[in-house]
Amino acid sequence: MISLKDIGKACIIALWFVALTFPLMVIKVNPIDRIIIWRWHNMLWVGLGSFLCYLAGRAWLMRREIRLRRIRQGLEAELPQRTPLSRRIIQDPVIHRPLLAAGALFFLIFPLLFSTYQTNIMITALMYVVLGLGLNIVVGVAGLLDLGYVAFYAVGAYAYALLNLHFGLGFWTVLPIGGLLAATFGILLGFPVLRLRGDYLAIVTLGFGEIIRLILENWNEFSHGPSGISNIPRPGFFGIQMSLDHSITYLYYLMIAMVVFTIFVVNRLQNSRIGRAWFALREDEIACQAMGIDKTRTKLTAFALGAFWAGMVGVIFAAKTTFVNPASFTFLESAIILCIVVLGGMGSIVGVIIAALVLILLPEYLRAFSEYRMLVFGAVLVIMMVFRPQGIIANIRKTYRIGID
Amino acid sequence: MDYFVELFFSGLTRGSIYALIALGYTMVYGIIGLINFAHGEIYMIGAFTALIVSTVLSIFGFPLPAIIILTALAAAIWASAYGYTVEKLAYRPLRNAPRLSPLISAIGMSMFLQNYVLLAQTPDFLPFPALIPDFDFMEPYAGFIGSSDMVILVTTTVIMILLTLLIKFTRTGKAMRATAQDRKMAMLVGINVDHVISVTFIIGSALAAIGGMLIASHIGQINFYIGFIAGIKAFTAAVLGGIGSIPGAVLGSFILGLTESFATGYVSSDYEDVFAFSLLVLILIFRPSGLLGKATIEKV
């Protein structure tokens, strides 16, 4: 399938990338001791890597072209019946019910099967599931690119830390307060940027996230600065004293309940009146207004509801680590959450859950490659946008049929 | 009063570096309507290439003027190559995609390039040798303006003039303006739009690389993260001046540079970055089209 011409082209591209990456990949200098380290072997890797990547991309494009051509010629009339595997699993109850039951069982007995350490990692992954689902409302459903999502997460975490420190409020009291506070911040941020087009929104939210972090870092009287706040109590259970192991297990089940609650609410929201308004807003703002949808209110609710989940997870985060400092709330976190939404498929709940578990758990178990984590995340964003913008599991919208079928 | 003058000149220096980066943002936005998040990273890559090339050349014993010229050339060439490649890989396939797609792709590219430099080079700060010597004729003014400030100001001014001439009077400049005005129409009159977009990325990247080299030599250290903050600030400057407008980007950059310089000098340096971000939010609320920009009406 791949012709000689393609291989020639791949060679040229490999050469281009070798030349492009030459100074940064091959030479390493120490300006003080005036030493140059030449790493010639890197040239080989770059060349080989780009050669293979080009051929793989080319093969993928050719396959798609051939399929499209056959559809056009009517040769693959049976195509509509050949739904992709992922969709078949979701739609066919015979397949998805046992799968769902097995998954639920696995998650329910997880702390009994694995060590506390593993449970802890799983709690983190579940937190990202909720964060992903929350950001999914803003980015995936309403189509508003929010790059400062971590700010709301920070608001929740600091709400618990500070309210506990000054007023001695407990976890269960602060959980809704943290969520509501974050939602308020969401509305506050939403107001000035409502008039703006999507791309300005991205940069303003990015700036907002950084402002929150810088304030937390520098306003020592308020937030205790970079050293953070420690000794935050773990969540209580009717005042019963628990050992560390038990409280982690407890937190795990709490998080499971939280995930189920989030899935339920987000799912109901998506098919509600406001959810359909969000989808409409994402598809075409002007047409959406022409249909009589209040743009301001719709956008603000998206912001507030998205922020609400981040605030709640922030409270849980503070309770889990018993320590907060501004270093936990950098742009990187926002980028990871965005990556989860994009990889999972914008608007797709199942996709976001799978993507969160994969993106958080894989680096934990592949420690050897953990330094490449952010590199891969960046590449994932680009590759998904270019090759599969709908994500690993595309969102299936509820369709309504009217009339005789 | 001396302190005031000193802050003024340091503000101008900052402003000119922001201007070099902001031009890349504004030109790209003007032509394809995309915030090129990876632009700050191109600036950082320019600074890194300059560091590597200048160190290698100085170890091989080249004379200083030759080092400066060759370093600037190498930084500009490699940064342009990166800019060109990024556009081709991450933006061109998405030209007709929904608006969100190229933005996300740009953020991904920015993360990728940052971590690529981190892994290929080092996560630590690297000292950058001062390329510009202290001139004798600058001695009497040394109290408030250094030689490298002077060089940065002069270089930036020359580059701005050249860029203005290029855009106003050359064939390429005309094609760029036409594409910015109406891409479809430009295609119809026989302008190779893909080519024009590539040229825009190349010019913008080269300017950012020169900015990166100048500021790195001025401040004396670089790391992989410098592009992120510089990128946001330059973008703020571009929005302040009116995104898409070239004189606007320059004006916005100088205003931002001076504001920052005075604010850190007279108020507090802890909140240096907060000033820029707050300024950005304020402009977007009160005058989203910027100082020199035209308000656009979206037609259906």
XYZ file of C-alpha atoms in Angstrom:
705
model
C 0.000 0.000 0.000
C 2.864 2.343 0.819
C 4.688 3.209 -2.369
C 8.337 3.999 -2.957
C 7.379 7.647 -3.302
C 6.040 7.672 0.238
C 9.262 6.192 1.546
C 11.241 8.884 -0.244
C 9.001 11.550 1.263
C 9.429 9.969 4.695
C 13.203 10.151 4.279
C 13.027 13.866 3.460
C 10.792 14.473 6.465
C 13.132 12.505 8.717
C 16.043 14.647 7.488
C 14.038 17.828 8.141
C 13.329 16.801 11.715
C 16.940 15.776 12.300
C 18.069 19.234 11.164
C 15.269 20.928 13.121
C 16.072 19.236 16.403
C 19.837 19.290 15.872
C 20.824 22.113 18.282
C 18.480 21.120 21.064
C 18.737 17.350 20.855
C 22.371 16.850 19.934
C 24.295 19.646 21.616
C 24.248 20.232 25.339
C 26.398 23.038 26.639
C 27.623 24.152 30.000
C 28.286 27.873 29.558
C 30.250 28.238 32.818
C 32.693 25.371 32.483
C 32.663 25.844 28.717
C 31.997 22.191 27.969
C 30.093 20.855 24.964
C 28.478 17.440 25.132
C 27.640 15.964 21.726
C 24.878 13.397 21.771
C 24.992 12.087 18.215
C 22.857 9.041 18.969
C 19.824 11.317 19.442
C 19.975 12.160 15.725
C 19.325 8.528 14.909
C 16.297 8.335 17.228
C 14.756 11.536 15.885
C 15.297 10.426 12.291
C 13.926 6.947 12.851
C 11.018 8.235 14.927
C 9.844 10.824 12.434
C 10.310 8.348 9.539
C 8.041 5.783 11.184
C 5.530 8.378 12.395
C 5.160 9.765 8.886
C 4.604 6.322 7.391
C 2.054 5.442 10.095
C 0.158 8.692 9.572
C 0.251 8.218 5.807
C -1.084 4.664 6.068
C -3.905 5.835 8.301
C -4.878 8.612 5.872
C -4.796 6.229 2.909
C -7.046 3.746 4.659
C -9.557 6.469 5.387
C -9.453 7.739 1.820
C -10.043 4.300 0.386
C -12.981 3.750 2.706
C -14.492 7.126 1.819
C -14.119 6.402 -1.874
C -15.831 3.043 -1.511
C -18.704 4.612 0.369
C -19.093 7.168 -2.382
C -19.215 4.466 -5.018
C -21.856 2.639 -3.019
C -19.655 -0.395 -2.559
C -20.020 -0.332 1.194
C -23.730 0.069 1.549
C -23.643 -2.092 4.645
C -21.492 0.536 6.350
C -24.194 2.156 8.514
C -24.753 -1.196 10.210
C -21.067 -1.557 10.975
C -21.037 0.662 14.042
C -17.712 0.967 15.848
C -16.980 -1.448 18.665
C -17.009 1.199 21.388
C -20.482 2.334 20.430
C -21.766 -1.233 20.164
C -20.617 -1.870 23.723
C -22.472 1.170 24.995
C -25.649 0.656 23.032
C -26.146 -3.094 23.290
C -27.552 -3.950 26.741
C -26.474 -7.589 26.391
C -22.847 -6.469 26.291
C -22.846 -3.393 28.459
C -24.908 -4.621 31.422
C -22.525 -7.416 32.488
C -19.589 -5.114 31.797
C -21.096 -2.394 33.928
C -21.858 -4.848 36.726
C -18.318 -6.244 36.627
C -16.894 -2.714 36.693
C -19.112 -1.698 39.605
C -18.162 -4.830 41.537
C -14.474 -4.254 40.872
C -14.645 -0.678 42.126
C -16.693 -1.686 45.169
C -14.267 -4.325 46.403
C -11.155 -2.480 45.267
C -9.916 -1.483 48.773
C -10.324 -5.093 49.960
C -8.238 -6.448 47.105
C -5.423 -3.935 47.007
C -3.152 -2.154 49.461
C -3.770 1.266 50.973
C -1.205 2.697 48.583
C -3.147 1.458 45.563
C -6.400 2.723 47.074
C -4.834 6.126 47.505
C -3.854 6.237 43.832
C -7.353 5.162 42.874
C -8.827 7.996 44.980
C -6.697 10.458 43.021
C -7.863 8.934 39.745
C -11.500 9.165 40.859
C -10.969 12.805 41.783
C -9.799 13.439 38.252
C -12.865 11.614 36.945
C -15.081 14.143 38.739
C -12.877 17.051 37.672
C -12.990 15.789 34.094
C -16.774 15.487 34.204
C -17.018 19.001 35.642
C -14.794 20.535 32.995
C -16.664 18.492 30.425
C -19.739 20.622 31.140
C -17.822 23.808 30.342
C -15.544 22.683 27.497
C -17.229 19.616 26.085
C -20.897 20.497 26.318
C -21.000 24.291 26.277
C -17.875 24.700 24.128
C -16.263 27.352 26.341
C -12.531 26.728 26.549
C -11.630 27.173 30.221
C -7.889 27.007 30.884
C -8.100 28.172 34.492
C -10.244 25.356 35.810
C -7.700 24.586 38.493
C -8.506 27.954 40.114
C -11.920 26.653 41.192
C -10.279 23.517 42.507
C -7.957 25.757 44.529
C -10.920 27.787 45.803
C -12.524 24.610 47.154
C -9.341 23.315 48.745
C -8.511 26.627 50.398
C -12.118 27.100 51.471
C -11.905 23.932 53.539
C -8.397 24.672 54.829
C -9.188 28.233 55.899
C -12.719 27.704 57.216
C -11.416 24.821 59.254
C -8.436 26.771 60.532
C -10.368 29.893 61.543
C -13.855 28.670 62.359
C -13.312 24.964 62.960
C -15.908 23.966 60.362
C -15.991 20.257 59.524
C -15.665 18.466 56.195
C -19.365 17.860 55.651
C -20.277 21.487 56.288
C -17.607 22.806 53.955
C -18.240 20.336 51.110
C -21.304 22.224 49.814
C -19.859 25.588 50.853
C -16.687 24.888 48.847
C -18.763 23.938 45.831
C -20.981 27.004 46.100
C -18.005 29.299 46.655
C -16.325 27.930 43.537
C -19.577 28.369 41.610
C -19.704 31.996 42.755
C -16.167 32.487 41.516
C -17.226 30.878 38.257
C -20.011 33.442 37.853
C -17.690 36.295 38.843
C -15.223 35.203 36.196
C -17.976 34.521 33.711
C -19.449 38.030 33.802
C -16.575 40.029 32.294
C -15.815 37.473 29.614
C -19.352 36.864 28.450
C -19.133 39.342 25.639
C -15.908 37.841 24.391
C -15.357 35.298 21.687
C -14.111 31.837 22.592
C -10.422 32.444 22.089
C -10.302 35.441 24.413
C -12.081 33.376 26.984
C -9.244 30.842 26.894
C -6.619 33.418 27.683
C -8.660 35.240 30.337
C -9.375 32.019 32.196
C -5.693 31.140 31.907
C -4.802 34.519 33.414
C -7.451 34.105 36.112
C -5.993 30.742 37.136
C -2.565 32.284 37.430
C -3.877 35.289 39.413
C -5.506 32.999 41.980
C -2.293 31.021 42.333
C -0.134 34.147 42.635
C -2.436 35.634 45.255
C -2.326 32.416 47.265
C 1.433 32.438 46.988
C 2.006 36.065 47.963
C -0.767 37.031 50.354
C 0.824 35.528 53.441
C -1.684 36.860 56.011
C -4.547 35.246 54.139
C -3.243 31.973 52.775
C 0.019 31.349 54.649
C 1.955 31.814 51.402
C 3.991 29.133 49.634
C 4.386 27.065 52.807
C 0.668 26.310 52.721
C -1.683 25.102 55.444
C -1.146 21.744 57.107
C -2.996 19.545 59.620
C -6.320 19.706 57.833
C -8.603 17.045 59.342
C -9.741 14.084 57.251
C -13.487 13.650 56.741
C -15.264 12.422 59.843
C -17.965 9.781 60.168
C -20.302 10.734 63.017
C -17.321 11.501 65.213
C -15.865 7.983 65.123
C -12.080 7.855 65.447
C -10.520 6.020 62.523
C -7.040 4.688 61.818
C -5.225 6.007 58.732
C -5.993 2.878 56.713
C -9.641 3.010 57.579
C -10.004 6.671 56.830
C -8.464 6.124 53.402
C -10.893 3.301 52.706
C -13.690 5.559 53.930
C -12.504 8.339 51.638
C -12.425 5.857 48.772
C -16.087 4.950 49.196
C -16.917 8.595 49.635
C -15.233 9.293 46.309
C -17.098 6.412 44.648
C -20.370 7.889 45.891
C -19.260 11.275 44.616
C -18.467 9.851 41.158
C -21.838 8.117 40.951
C -23.602 11.292 42.051
C -21.660 13.343 39.481
C -22.416 10.920 36.665
C -26.087 10.967 37.589
C -26.339 14.757 37.719
C -24.230 15.401 34.634
C -26.165 12.842 32.646
C -29.505 14.340 33.675
C -28.185 17.826 32.947
C -27.049 16.970 29.444
C -30.481 15.844 28.375
C -32.287 18.647 30.142
C -33.467 21.926 28.689
C -30.318 23.726 29.844
C -28.109 20.897 28.564
C -29.601 21.150 25.101
C -29.133 24.907 25.265
C -25.411 24.310 25.990
C -25.067 22.010 23.001
C -26.790 24.596 20.850
C -24.466 27.294 22.160
C -21.467 25.161 21.307
C -22.630 24.488 17.782
C -23.593 28.018 16.810
C -23.897 30.980 19.098
C -25.844 33.196 16.741
C -28.333 30.545 15.695
C -28.731 29.660 19.354
C -29.686 33.233 20.205
C -32.039 33.352 17.292
C -33.834 30.358 18.781
C -34.544 32.454 21.849
C -31.944 31.044 24.216
C -30.604 33.507 26.763
C -26.888 33.419 25.992
C -25.794 35.118 29.205
C -27.688 32.826 31.514
C -26.717 29.708 29.633
C -23.022 30.537 29.683
C -23.063 31.526 33.329
C -24.804 28.336 34.415
C -22.228 26.319 32.492
C -19.434 28.169 34.250
C -21.045 27.916 37.670
C -21.955 24.242 37.397
C -18.526 23.325 36.052
C -16.835 25.229 38.856
C -19.133 23.663 41.445
C -17.658 20.191 40.916
C -14.112 21.524 40.975
C -14.851 23.236 44.296
C -16.216 20.042 45.842
C -13.282 17.964 44.625
C -11.009 20.694 45.991
C -12.507 20.183 49.454
C -11.975 16.438 49.138
C -8.423 17.012 47.935
C -7.625 19.122 50.999
C -9.132 16.469 53.243
C -7.231 13.690 51.494
C -3.756 15.225 51.587
C -4.417 17.096 54.879
C -2.211 19.812 53.418
C -2.657 22.477 50.763
C -0.177 24.841 49.159
C -0.277 26.864 45.957
C 2.124 24.497 44.162
C -0.718 21.987 43.749
C -2.713 24.398 41.610
C -0.547 25.248 38.639
C -1.562 25.542 35.000
C -0.322 21.985 34.576
C -3.328 20.672 36.481
C -5.725 22.547 34.215
C -3.876 21.120 31.244
C -4.182 17.556 32.545
C -7.912 17.958 33.123
C -8.356 19.470 29.665
C -6.409 16.557 28.226
C -8.812 14.145 29.951
C -11.817 15.862 28.384
C -10.274 16.026 24.919
C -9.028 12.454 24.936
C -12.280 11.112 26.278
C -14.364 12.943 23.745
C -15.996 16.281 24.353
C -19.396 15.830 25.878
C -18.993 12.083 26.283
C -19.359 10.907 29.895
C -18.097 7.339 29.398
C -15.140 8.626 27.387
C -14.143 11.142 30.039
C -14.253 8.499 32.792
C -12.085 6.094 30.793
C -9.669 8.867 29.788
C -9.281 10.054 33.392
C -8.536 6.545 34.640
C -6.058 5.915 31.802
C -4.264 9.254 32.022
C -3.903 9.218 35.812
C -3.286 5.524 36.435
C -0.923 4.783 33.533
C 1.800 7.243 34.612
C 1.537 5.886 38.174
C 2.274 2.349 37.032
C 4.761 3.273 34.336
C 7.072 5.150 36.654
C 9.995 4.733 34.257
C 8.249 6.934 31.722
C 6.745 9.411 34.158
C 9.081 12.193 33.051
C 7.602 11.945 29.562
C 4.106 12.403 30.966
C 3.578 16.038 30.052
C 5.257 15.583 26.683
C 2.782 12.823 25.893
C -0.162 14.892 27.191
C 0.772 17.727 24.847
C 1.132 15.349 21.935
C -2.210 13.724 22.807
C -3.992 17.091 22.554
C -2.551 17.761 19.087
C -2.978 14.227 17.746
C -6.556 13.931 18.977
C -7.496 17.253 17.394
C -5.928 16.345 14.066
C -6.924 12.707 13.773
C -9.890 12.088 16.040
C -11.539 15.295 17.294
C -14.514 13.383 18.689
C -12.331 11.607 21.273
C -11.889 7.914 22.003
C -15.581 7.456 22.615
C -17.708 9.894 20.700
C -20.652 11.447 22.451
C -23.958 9.978 21.363
C -26.749 12.464 21.618
C -30.196 11.405 22.544
C -32.374 11.463 19.469
C -36.088 11.956 19.462
C -38.265 10.530 16.739
C -41.566 12.050 15.844
C -44.210 10.419 13.700
C -44.716 6.941 12.269
C -41.558 4.895 11.985
C 13.862 61.613 39.535
C 16.776 59.366 38.616
C 14.801 56.388 39.844
C 11.899 57.459 37.652
C 14.122 57.695 34.570
C 15.688 54.354 35.340
C 12.256 52.726 35.623
C 11.189 54.457 32.441
C 14.051 52.994 30.439
C 13.694 49.568 31.958
C 10.022 49.760 31.010
C 10.955 50.643 27.444
C 13.324 47.667 27.291
C 10.634 45.325 28.563
C 8.193 46.875 26.146
C 10.418 46.316 23.150
C 10.859 42.636 23.974
C 7.100 42.244 24.432
C 6.662 43.994 21.104
C 8.925 41.517 19.325
C 6.821 38.641 20.634
C 3.458 40.393 20.356
C 4.009 41.031 16.644
C 4.036 37.279 16.035
C 0.749 36.872 17.907
C -0.947 39.739 16.214
C 0.160 38.823 12.679
C -0.961 35.228 13.080
C -4.245 36.292 14.649
C -4.796 38.821 11.889
C -4.401 36.181 9.214
C -5.931 32.987 10.559
C -7.743 34.223 13.665
C -5.916 31.840 15.979
C -4.208 32.535 19.286
C -0.945 30.730 18.719
C -0.275 29.515 22.241
C 2.956 27.894 21.089
C 4.407 31.286 20.163
C 5.902 31.830 23.630
C 7.610 28.468 23.253
C 9.104 29.527 19.928
C 10.599 32.516 21.739
C 12.019 30.169 24.386
C 13.449 27.866 21.719
C 15.047 30.903 20.080
C 16.709 31.805 23.382
C 17.946 28.227 23.872
C 19.310 27.980 20.347
C 21.079 31.306 20.891
C 22.640 30.024 24.110
C 23.832 26.798 22.494
C 25.175 28.414 19.341
C 26.912 31.275 21.139
C 28.587 28.939 23.634
C 29.777 26.584 20.908
C 31.100 29.464 18.827
C 32.888 31.075 21.756
C 34.527 27.750 22.654
C 35.715 27.453 19.066
C 37.268 30.894 19.499
C 35.211 33.116 17.195
C 35.500 36.912 17.696
C 32.617 38.600 19.535
C 30.975 40.458 16.599
C 30.940 37.252 14.558
C 29.404 35.383 17.495
C 26.614 37.952 17.859
C 25.714 37.953 14.174
C 25.920 34.180 13.729
C 23.954 33.563 16.937
C 21.179 35.912 15.893
C 21.041 34.250 12.481
C 21.007 30.733 13.888
C 18.338 31.572 16.484
C 16.135 33.210 13.862
C 16.560 30.380 11.352
C 15.865 27.561 13.774
C 12.970 29.315 15.473
C 11.407 29.997 12.065
C 11.829 26.349 11.175
C 10.025 25.413 14.383
C 7.274 27.942 13.697
C 6.833 26.631 10.162
C 6.741 23.006 11.318
C 4.276 23.724 14.133
C 1.925 25.449 11.726
C 2.122 22.600 9.252
C 1.656 19.835 11.806
C -0.798 21.280 14.283
C -2.746 24.094 12.607
C -2.949 23.458 8.879
C -4.954 20.225 9.129
C -7.455 22.087 11.334
C -8.004 25.113 9.160
C -11.662 24.348 8.533
C -12.361 22.671 11.869
C -14.532 24.226 14.618
C -12.886 27.147 16.405
C -12.078 25.188 19.539
C -9.969 22.560 17.756
C -6.966 24.662 16.667
C -6.926 26.362 20.077
C -6.662 23.046 21.906
C -4.101 21.889 19.387
C -2.087 25.065 20.052
C -2.132 24.463 23.806
C -1.017 20.892 23.216
C 1.820 22.094 21.013
C 2.882 24.591 23.677
C 2.995 21.855 26.335
C 4.812 19.540 23.971
C 7.530 22.048 23.074
C 8.042 23.081 26.701
C 8.581 19.513 27.806
C 10.620 18.704 24.743
C 13.139 21.377 25.722
C 12.962 20.284 29.350
C 13.819 16.697 28.413
C 16.306 17.449 25.655
C 18.160 20.090 27.655
C 17.655 20.648 31.354
C 14.942 21.558 33.862
C 17.325 23.974 35.634
C 18.120 27.577 34.925
C 21.090 27.972 32.584
C 23.306 31.048 32.791
C 23.350 33.021 29.556
C 26.619 34.810 28.723
C 26.246 38.571 28.228
C 26.703 39.009 24.481
C 26.649 42.786 24.530
C 29.718 44.495 26.027
C 29.529 47.756 27.997
C 30.156 50.536 25.501
C 32.431 53.423 26.458
C 30.158 56.076 24.988
C 27.322 54.887 27.244
C 29.409 55.582 30.362
C 27.819 58.938 31.316
C 24.304 57.464 31.193
C 25.157 54.205 32.959
C 23.132 55.296 35.995
C 19.801 54.771 34.298
C 20.322 52.975 31.001
C 22.692 50.092 30.362
C 24.370 49.257 27.088
C 22.241 46.198 26.506
C 19.042 48.221 27.088
C 20.295 50.611 24.430
C 21.050 47.773 21.988
C 17.635 46.217 22.592
C 15.865 49.530 21.972
C 17.803 50.255 18.793
C 17.470 46.724 17.414
C 13.748 46.645 18.083
C 13.210 50.011 16.442
C 15.142 48.935 13.350
C 13.221 45.660 13.159
C 9.876 47.470 13.476
C 10.771 49.849 10.670
C 11.876 46.986 8.434
C 8.719 45.031 9.195
C 6.515 48.021 8.429
C 8.311 48.518 5.124
C 7.943 44.821 4.306
C 4.233 44.829 4.970
C 3.530 48.140 3.285
C 5.609 47.920 0.158
C 6.568 44.376 -0.833
C 4.519 41.852 -2.778
C 4.552 39.431 0.156
C 3.350 42.174 2.495
C 0.513 43.010 0.137
C -0.456 39.340 -0.030
C -0.399 39.164 3.760
C -2.675 42.162 4.112
C -5.033 40.758 1.513
C -5.195 37.395 3.254
C -5.862 39.093 6.575
C -8.713 41.056 5.063
C -10.486 38.179 3.403
C -8.954 34.784 2.953
C -11.424 33.491 0.402
C -11.173 36.603 -1.729
C -7.377 36.473 -1.567
C -7.511 32.922 -2.874
C -9.766 33.998 -5.701
C -7.343 36.661 -6.884
C -4.579 34.107 -7.049
C -2.735 34.479 -3.763
C -1.260 31.267 -2.439
C -2.795 31.500 1.009
C -0.948 28.515 2.477
C 2.303 30.106 1.421
C 1.344 33.463 2.962
C 0.401 31.817 6.247
C 3.722 29.970 6.336
C 5.600 33.208 5.701
C 3.684 34.871 8.533
C 4.663 32.133 10.951
C 8.274 32.316 9.787
C 8.525 36.087 10.245
C 6.769 36.011 13.601
C 9.005 33.215 14.865
C 12.182 34.939 13.713
C 11.171 38.136 15.550
C 10.387 36.175 18.709
C 13.751 34.404 18.497
C 15.627 37.694 18.227
C 13.631 38.934 21.218
C 14.505 35.763 23.108
C 18.185 36.127 22.396
C 18.263 39.808 23.415
C 16.344 39.381 26.645
C 18.261 36.238 27.644
C 21.556 38.035 27.216
C 20.110 41.023 29.128
C 18.753 39.028 32.089
C 21.534 36.453 32.078
C 19.619 33.199 32.567
C 17.033 31.048 30.803
C 15.019 27.908 31.375
C 12.318 25.979 29.558
C 9.483 27.875 31.262
C 10.310 31.462 30.222
C 8.114 31.224 27.144
C 4.893 30.699 29.059
C 4.757 33.948 31.040
C 6.394 35.976 28.262
C 3.842 34.572 25.842
C 0.864 35.558 27.993
C 2.251 39.032 28.556
C 2.964 39.597 24.906
C -0.536 38.405 24.146
C -1.876 40.889 26.702
C 0.072 43.586 24.898
C -1.337 42.503 21.552
C -4.902 42.585 22.907
C -4.282 45.938 24.590
C -3.231 47.446 21.290
C -5.992 45.714 19.376
C -5.267 42.227 18.159
C -4.565 41.991 14.466
C -3.152 45.512 14.321
C 0.633 45.790 13.994
C 1.102 49.360 15.320
C -1.346 48.407 18.050
C 0.874 45.531 19.177
C 3.865 47.847 19.464
C 1.898 50.515 21.340
C 0.341 47.936 23.646
C 3.732 46.413 24.369
C 5.258 49.722 25.404
C 2.259 50.583 27.591
C 2.444 47.181 29.260
C 6.216 47.379 29.702
C 6.033 50.822 31.301
C 3.060 49.899 33.519
C 4.872 46.837 34.788
C 8.096 48.655 35.344
C 6.486 51.469 37.356
C 4.176 49.134 39.237
C 7.017 46.875 40.343
C 9.228 49.881 41.094
C 6.737 51.868 43.154
C 4.224 49.300 44.425
C 5.527 45.773 44.892
C 7.405 43.234 42.818
C 5.518 40.263 44.315
C 2.517 40.904 42.127
C 4.434 41.632 38.928
C 2.463 39.098 36.896
C -0.847 39.985 38.497
C -0.642 43.526 37.067
C -0.389 42.239 33.531
C -3.255 39.770 33.963
C -5.495 42.317 35.653
C -4.763 44.783 32.873
C -5.758 42.112 30.350
C -9.057 41.413 32.111
C -9.826 45.142 32.391
C -9.191 45.789 28.699
C -11.325 42.869 27.705
C -14.206 44.164 29.796
C -14.079 47.795 28.746
C -12.569 47.772 25.294
C -12.320 44.264 23.825
C -11.243 45.614 20.453
C -8.147 47.228 21.983
C -6.760 50.725 21.590
C -6.138 50.693 17.843
C -8.247 47.735 16.830
C -11.496 47.896 14.962
C -14.573 46.359 16.499
C -15.678 43.487 14.304
C -19.271 42.684 13.637
C -19.957 39.036 13.070
C -22.138 38.459 10.084
C -24.182 35.383 9.514
